[in-house]
PDB file of C-alpha atoms in Angstrom:
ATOM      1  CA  UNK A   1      53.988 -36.199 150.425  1.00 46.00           C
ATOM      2  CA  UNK A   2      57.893 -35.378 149.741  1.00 48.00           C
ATOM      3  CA  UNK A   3      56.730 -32.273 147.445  1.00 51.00           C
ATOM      4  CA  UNK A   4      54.225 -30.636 149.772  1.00 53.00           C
ATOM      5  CA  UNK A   5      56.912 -30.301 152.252  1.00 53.00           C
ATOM      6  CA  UNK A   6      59.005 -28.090 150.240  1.00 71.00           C
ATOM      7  CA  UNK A   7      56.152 -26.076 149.461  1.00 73.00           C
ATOM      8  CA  UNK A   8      55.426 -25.472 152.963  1.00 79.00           C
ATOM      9  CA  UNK A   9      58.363 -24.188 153.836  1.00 82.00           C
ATOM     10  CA  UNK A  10      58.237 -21.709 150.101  1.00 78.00           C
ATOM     11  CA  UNK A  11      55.206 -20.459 151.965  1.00 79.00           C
ATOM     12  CA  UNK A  12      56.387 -19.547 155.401  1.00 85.00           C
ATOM     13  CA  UNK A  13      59.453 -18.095 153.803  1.00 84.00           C
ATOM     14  CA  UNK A  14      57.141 -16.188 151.674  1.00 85.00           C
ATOM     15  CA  UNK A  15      55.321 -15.006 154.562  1.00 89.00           C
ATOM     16  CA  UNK A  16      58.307 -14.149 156.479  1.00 90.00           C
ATOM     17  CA  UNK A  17      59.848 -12.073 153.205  1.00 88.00           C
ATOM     18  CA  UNK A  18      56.864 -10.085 152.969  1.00 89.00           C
ATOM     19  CA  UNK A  19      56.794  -9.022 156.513  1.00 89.00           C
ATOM     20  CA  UNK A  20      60.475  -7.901 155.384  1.00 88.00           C
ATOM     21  CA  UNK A  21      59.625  -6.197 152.361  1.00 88.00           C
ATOM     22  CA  UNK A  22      56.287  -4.384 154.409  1.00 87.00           C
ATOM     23  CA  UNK A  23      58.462  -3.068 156.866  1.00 84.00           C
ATOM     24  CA  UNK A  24      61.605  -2.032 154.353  1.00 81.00           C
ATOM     25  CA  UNK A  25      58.873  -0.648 152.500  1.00 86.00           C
ATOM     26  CA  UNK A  26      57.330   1.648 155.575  1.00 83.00           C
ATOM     27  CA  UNK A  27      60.646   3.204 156.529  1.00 77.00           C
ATOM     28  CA  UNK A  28      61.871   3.583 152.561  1.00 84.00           C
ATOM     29  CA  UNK A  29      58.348   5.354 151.531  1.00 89.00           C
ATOM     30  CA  UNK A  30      59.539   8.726 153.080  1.00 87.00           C
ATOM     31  CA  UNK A  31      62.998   8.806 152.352  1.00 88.00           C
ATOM     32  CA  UNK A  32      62.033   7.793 148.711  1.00 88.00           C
ATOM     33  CA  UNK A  33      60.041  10.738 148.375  1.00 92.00           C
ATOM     34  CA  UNK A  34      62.507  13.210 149.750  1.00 93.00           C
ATOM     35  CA  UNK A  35      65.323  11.678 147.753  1.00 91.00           C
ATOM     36  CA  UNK A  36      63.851  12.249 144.664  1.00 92.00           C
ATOM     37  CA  UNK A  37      62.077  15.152 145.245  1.00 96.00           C
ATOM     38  CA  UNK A  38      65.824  16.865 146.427  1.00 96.00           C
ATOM     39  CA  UNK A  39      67.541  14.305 143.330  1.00 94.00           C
ATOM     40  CA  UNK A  40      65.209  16.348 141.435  1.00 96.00           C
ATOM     41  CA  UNK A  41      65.174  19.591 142.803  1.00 96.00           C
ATOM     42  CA  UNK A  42      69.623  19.187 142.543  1.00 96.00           C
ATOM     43  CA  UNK A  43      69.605  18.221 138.595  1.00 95.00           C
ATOM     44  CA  UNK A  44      67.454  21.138 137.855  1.00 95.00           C
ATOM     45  CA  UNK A  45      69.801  23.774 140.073  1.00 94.00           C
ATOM     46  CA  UNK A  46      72.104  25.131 137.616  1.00 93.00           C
ATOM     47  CA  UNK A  47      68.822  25.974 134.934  1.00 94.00           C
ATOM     48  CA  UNK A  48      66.537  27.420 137.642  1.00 93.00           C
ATOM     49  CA  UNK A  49      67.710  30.728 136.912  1.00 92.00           C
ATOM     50  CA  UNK A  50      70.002  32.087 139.548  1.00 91.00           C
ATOM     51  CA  UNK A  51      66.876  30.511 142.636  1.00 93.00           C
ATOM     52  CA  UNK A  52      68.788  27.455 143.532  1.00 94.00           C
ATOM     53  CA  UNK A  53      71.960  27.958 142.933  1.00 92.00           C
ATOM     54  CA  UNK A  54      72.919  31.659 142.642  1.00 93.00           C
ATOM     55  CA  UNK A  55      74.621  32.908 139.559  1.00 93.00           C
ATOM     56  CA  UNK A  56      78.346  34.023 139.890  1.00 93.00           C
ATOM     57  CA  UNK A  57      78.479  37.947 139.263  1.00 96.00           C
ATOM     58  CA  UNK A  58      81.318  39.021 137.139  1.00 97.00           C
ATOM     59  CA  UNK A  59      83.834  41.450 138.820  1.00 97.00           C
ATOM     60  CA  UNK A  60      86.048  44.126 137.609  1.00 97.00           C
ATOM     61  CA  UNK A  61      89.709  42.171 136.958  1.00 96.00           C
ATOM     62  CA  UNK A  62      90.260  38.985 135.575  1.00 96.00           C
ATOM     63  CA  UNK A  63      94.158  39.604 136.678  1.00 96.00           C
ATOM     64  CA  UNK A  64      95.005  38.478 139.868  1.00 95.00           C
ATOM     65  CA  UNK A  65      97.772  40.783 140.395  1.00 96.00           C
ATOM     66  CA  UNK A  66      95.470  43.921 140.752  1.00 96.00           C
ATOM     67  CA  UNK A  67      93.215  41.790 143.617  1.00 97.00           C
ATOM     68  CA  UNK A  68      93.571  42.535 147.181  1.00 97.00           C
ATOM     69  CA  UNK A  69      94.771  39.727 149.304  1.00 97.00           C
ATOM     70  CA  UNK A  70      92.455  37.097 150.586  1.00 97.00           C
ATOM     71  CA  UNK A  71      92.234  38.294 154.026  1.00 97.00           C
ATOM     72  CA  UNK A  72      91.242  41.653 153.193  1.00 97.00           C
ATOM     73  CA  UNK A  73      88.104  39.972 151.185  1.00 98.00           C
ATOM     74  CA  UNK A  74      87.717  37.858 153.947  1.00 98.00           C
ATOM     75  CA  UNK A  75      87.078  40.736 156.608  1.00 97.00           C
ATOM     76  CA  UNK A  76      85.274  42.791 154.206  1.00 98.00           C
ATOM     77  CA  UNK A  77      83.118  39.827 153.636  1.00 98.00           C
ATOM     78  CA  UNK A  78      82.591  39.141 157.435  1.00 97.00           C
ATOM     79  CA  UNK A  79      81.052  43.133 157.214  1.00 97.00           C
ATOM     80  CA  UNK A  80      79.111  42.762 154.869  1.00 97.00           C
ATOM     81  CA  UNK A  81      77.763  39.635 156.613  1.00 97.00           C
ATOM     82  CA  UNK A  82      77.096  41.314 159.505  1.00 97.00           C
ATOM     83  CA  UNK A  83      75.678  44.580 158.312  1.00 97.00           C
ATOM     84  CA  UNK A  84      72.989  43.598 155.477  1.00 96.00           C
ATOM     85  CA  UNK A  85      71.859  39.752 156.712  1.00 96.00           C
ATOM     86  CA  UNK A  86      72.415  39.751 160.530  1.00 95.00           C
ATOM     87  CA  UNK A  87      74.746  40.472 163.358  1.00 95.00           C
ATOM     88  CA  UNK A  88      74.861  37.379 165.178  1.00 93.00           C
ATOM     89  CA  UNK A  89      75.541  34.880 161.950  1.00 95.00           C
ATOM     90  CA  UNK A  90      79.108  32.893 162.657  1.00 94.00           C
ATOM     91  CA  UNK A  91      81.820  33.850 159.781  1.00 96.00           C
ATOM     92  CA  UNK A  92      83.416  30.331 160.275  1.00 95.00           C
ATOM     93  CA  UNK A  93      84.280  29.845 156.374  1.00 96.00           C
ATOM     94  CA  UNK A  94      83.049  26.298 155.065  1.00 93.00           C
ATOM     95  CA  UNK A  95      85.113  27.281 151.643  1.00 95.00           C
ATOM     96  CA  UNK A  96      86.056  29.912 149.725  1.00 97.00           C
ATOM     97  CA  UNK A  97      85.661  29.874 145.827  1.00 96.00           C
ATOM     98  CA  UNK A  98      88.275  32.000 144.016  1.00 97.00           C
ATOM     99  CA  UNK A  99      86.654  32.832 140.294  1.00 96.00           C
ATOM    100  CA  UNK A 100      89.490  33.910 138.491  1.00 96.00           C
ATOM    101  CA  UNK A 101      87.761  34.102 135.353  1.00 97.00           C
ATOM    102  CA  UNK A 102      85.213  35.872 137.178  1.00 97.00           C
ATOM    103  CA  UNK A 103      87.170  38.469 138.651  1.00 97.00           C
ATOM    104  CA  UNK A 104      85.205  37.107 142.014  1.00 98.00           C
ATOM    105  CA  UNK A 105      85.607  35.320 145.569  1.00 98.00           C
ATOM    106  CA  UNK A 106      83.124  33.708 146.695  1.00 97.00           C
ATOM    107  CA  UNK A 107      82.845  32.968 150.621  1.00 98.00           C
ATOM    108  CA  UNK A 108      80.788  30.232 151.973  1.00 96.00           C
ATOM    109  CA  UNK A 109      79.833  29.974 155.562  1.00 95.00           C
ATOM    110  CA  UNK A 110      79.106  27.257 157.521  1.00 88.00           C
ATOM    111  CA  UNK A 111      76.439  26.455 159.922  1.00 84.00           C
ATOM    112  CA  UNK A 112      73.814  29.057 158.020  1.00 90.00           C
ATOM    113  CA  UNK A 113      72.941  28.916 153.824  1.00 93.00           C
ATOM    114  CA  UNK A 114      74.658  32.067 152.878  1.00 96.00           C
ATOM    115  CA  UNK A 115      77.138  33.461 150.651  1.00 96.00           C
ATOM    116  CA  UNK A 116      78.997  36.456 149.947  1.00 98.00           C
ATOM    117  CA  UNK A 117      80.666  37.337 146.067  1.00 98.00           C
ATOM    118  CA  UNK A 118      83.184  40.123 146.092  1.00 98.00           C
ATOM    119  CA  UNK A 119      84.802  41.826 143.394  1.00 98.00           C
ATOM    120  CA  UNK A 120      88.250  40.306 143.602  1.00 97.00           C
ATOM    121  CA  UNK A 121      90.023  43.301 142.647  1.00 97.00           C
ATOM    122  CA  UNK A 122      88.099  46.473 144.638  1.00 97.00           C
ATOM    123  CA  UNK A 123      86.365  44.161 147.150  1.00 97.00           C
ATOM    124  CA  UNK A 124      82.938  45.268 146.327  1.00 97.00           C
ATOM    125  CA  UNK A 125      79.536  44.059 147.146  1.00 98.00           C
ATOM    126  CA  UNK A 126      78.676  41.819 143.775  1.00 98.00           C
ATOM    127  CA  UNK A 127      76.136  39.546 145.708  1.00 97.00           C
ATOM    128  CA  UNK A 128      74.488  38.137 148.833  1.00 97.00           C
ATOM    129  CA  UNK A 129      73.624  34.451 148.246  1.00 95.00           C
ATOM    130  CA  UNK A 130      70.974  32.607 149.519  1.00 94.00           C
ATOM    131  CA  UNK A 131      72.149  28.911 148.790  1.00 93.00           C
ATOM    132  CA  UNK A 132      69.231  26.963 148.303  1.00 95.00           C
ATOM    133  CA  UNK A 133      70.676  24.442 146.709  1.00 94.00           C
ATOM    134  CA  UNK A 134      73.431  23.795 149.806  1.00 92.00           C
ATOM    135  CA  UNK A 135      69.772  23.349 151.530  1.00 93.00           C
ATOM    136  CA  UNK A 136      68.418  20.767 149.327  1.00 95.00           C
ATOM    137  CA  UNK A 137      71.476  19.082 149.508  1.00 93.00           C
ATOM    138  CA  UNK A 138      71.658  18.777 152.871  1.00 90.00           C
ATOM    139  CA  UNK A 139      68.278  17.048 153.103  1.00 92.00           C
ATOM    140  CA  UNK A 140      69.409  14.803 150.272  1.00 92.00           C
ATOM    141  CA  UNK A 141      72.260  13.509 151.991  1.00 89.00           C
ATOM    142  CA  UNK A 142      70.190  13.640 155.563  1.00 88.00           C
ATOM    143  CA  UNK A 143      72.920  15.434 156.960  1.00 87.00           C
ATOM    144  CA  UNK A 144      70.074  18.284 157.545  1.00 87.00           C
ATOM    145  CA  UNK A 145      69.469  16.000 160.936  1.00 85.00           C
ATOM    146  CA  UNK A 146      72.671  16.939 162.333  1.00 82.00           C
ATOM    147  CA  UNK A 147      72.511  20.415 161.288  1.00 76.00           C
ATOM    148  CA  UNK A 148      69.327  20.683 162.871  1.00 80.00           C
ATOM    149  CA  UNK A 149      70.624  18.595 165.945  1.00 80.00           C
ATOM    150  CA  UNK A 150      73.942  20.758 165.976  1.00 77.00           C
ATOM    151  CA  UNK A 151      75.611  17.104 165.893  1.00 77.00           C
ATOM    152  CA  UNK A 152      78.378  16.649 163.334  1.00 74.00           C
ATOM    153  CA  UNK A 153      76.370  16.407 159.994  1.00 66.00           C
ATOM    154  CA  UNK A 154      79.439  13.649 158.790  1.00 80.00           C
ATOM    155  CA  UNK A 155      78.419  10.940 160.985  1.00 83.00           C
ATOM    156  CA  UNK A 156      74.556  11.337 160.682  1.00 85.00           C
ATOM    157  CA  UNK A 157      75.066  11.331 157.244  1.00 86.00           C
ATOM    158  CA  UNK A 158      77.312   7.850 157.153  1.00 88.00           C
ATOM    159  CA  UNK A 159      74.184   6.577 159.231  1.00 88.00           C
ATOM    160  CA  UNK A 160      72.009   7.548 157.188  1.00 87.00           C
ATOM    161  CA  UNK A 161      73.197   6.346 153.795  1.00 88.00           C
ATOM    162  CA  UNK A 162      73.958   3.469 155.881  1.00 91.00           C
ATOM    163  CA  UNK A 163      70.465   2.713 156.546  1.00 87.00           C
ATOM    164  CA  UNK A 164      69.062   3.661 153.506  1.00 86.00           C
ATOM    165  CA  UNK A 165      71.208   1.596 151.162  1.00 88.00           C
ATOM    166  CA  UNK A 166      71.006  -1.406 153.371  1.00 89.00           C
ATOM    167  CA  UNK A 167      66.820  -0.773 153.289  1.00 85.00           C
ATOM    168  CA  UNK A 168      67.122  -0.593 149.455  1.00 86.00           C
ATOM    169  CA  UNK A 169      69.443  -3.702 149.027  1.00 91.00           C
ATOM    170  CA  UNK A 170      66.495  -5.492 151.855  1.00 89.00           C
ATOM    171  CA  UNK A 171      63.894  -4.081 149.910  1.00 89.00           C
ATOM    172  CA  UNK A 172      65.401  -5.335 146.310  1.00 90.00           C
ATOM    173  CA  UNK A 173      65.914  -8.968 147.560  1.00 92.00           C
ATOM    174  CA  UNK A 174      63.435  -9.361 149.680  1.00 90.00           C
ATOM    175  CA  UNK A 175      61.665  -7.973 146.975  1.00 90.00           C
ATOM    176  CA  UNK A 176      62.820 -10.294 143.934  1.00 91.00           C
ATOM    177  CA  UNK A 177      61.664 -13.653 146.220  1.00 88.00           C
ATOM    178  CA  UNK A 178      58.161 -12.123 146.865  1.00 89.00           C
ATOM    179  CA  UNK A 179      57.983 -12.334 142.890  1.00 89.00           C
ATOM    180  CA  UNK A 180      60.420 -15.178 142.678  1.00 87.00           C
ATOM    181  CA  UNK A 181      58.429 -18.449 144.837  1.00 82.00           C
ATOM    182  CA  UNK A 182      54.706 -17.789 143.285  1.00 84.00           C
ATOM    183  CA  UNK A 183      56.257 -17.658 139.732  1.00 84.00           C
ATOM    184  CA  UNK A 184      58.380 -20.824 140.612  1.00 79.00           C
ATOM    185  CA  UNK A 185      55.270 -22.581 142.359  1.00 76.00           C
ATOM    186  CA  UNK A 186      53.081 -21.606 139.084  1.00 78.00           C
ATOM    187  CA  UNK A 187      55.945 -22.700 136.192  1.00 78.00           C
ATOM    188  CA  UNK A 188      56.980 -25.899 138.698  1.00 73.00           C
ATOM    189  CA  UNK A 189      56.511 -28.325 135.598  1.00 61.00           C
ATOM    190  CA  UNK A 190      58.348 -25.953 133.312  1.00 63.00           C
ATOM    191  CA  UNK A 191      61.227 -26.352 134.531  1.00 53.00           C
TER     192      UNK A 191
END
């Protein structure tokens, strides 16, 4: 009679981890597939050839003396902007990149996915990016939620890592008893 008890109570707790594990499961299935997909889609950006992450154009001057001065780029960038994509497109900067070895800046805008590269010296045209890959990111970090939501993408982001790594960690334990009681319950006299 003593060993029946403990068995009864394997079983329930059995029960009650697999109700864990289904429901872990449910809410992991889609964010599984997106973080791959985008885990995927981000290893493979610097070989898709220029689609998800654009290729740096090489400018005139590798010699930062004959480049105009940041602010000049800047405003010639904001043009640019403004002229060839569309009028109404914010030119709040999320970074610039400075390519020396280039001979290019690179401005980065925030709150839409493109990009301008300038000849660092003559502050030409070079390119009009269309970053993908910024994108992708953004829906492999979920922070595309609060982009979408016009919240700040930071905290959506620290939610949903949150949630997602305490999921996994739910999913792996709850996960490793499932297998764990039946194999203990069959191997009983093993051990």
């Amino acid at each position: 009679m003593k060993r029946r008890i403990p068995q009864q109570r394997q079983a329930r707790s059995l029960k009650f981890f697999r109700s864990i594990h289904r429901v872990s499961a449910i809410y992991l299935f889609a964010v599984f597939i997106i973080v791959s997909v985008t885990g995927l889609m981000l290893g493979w950006k610097k070989h898709s050839g220029g689609w998800l992450l654009p290729e740096s154009v090489r400018g005139t001057s590798t010699e930062l003396k004959d480049w105009l001065t940041l602010d000049s780029l800047y405003i010639n960038a904001c043009s640019i902007l403004s002229d060839s994509v569309s009028p109404g497109l914010s030119h709040d900067l999320e970074r610039i990149d400075v390519r020396k070895e280039h001979g290019m800046v690179k401005f980065v805008f925030s709150g839409h996915f493109y990009g301008i590269q300038l000849d660092g010296a003559t502050g030409k045209l070079l390119k009009i990016e269309h970053r993908r890959s910024d994108i992708i990111e953004k829906f492999h970090d979920g922070s595309i939620l609060g982009h979408a939501l016009g919240l700040p993408g930071e905290y959506i982001k620290l939610i949903y890592t949150s949630l997602t790594g305490l999921a996994l960690l739910v999913l792996t334990i709850t996960g490793f008893w499932i297998w764990y009681v039946p194999f203990r319950l069959r191997n009983k006299d093993r051990f």
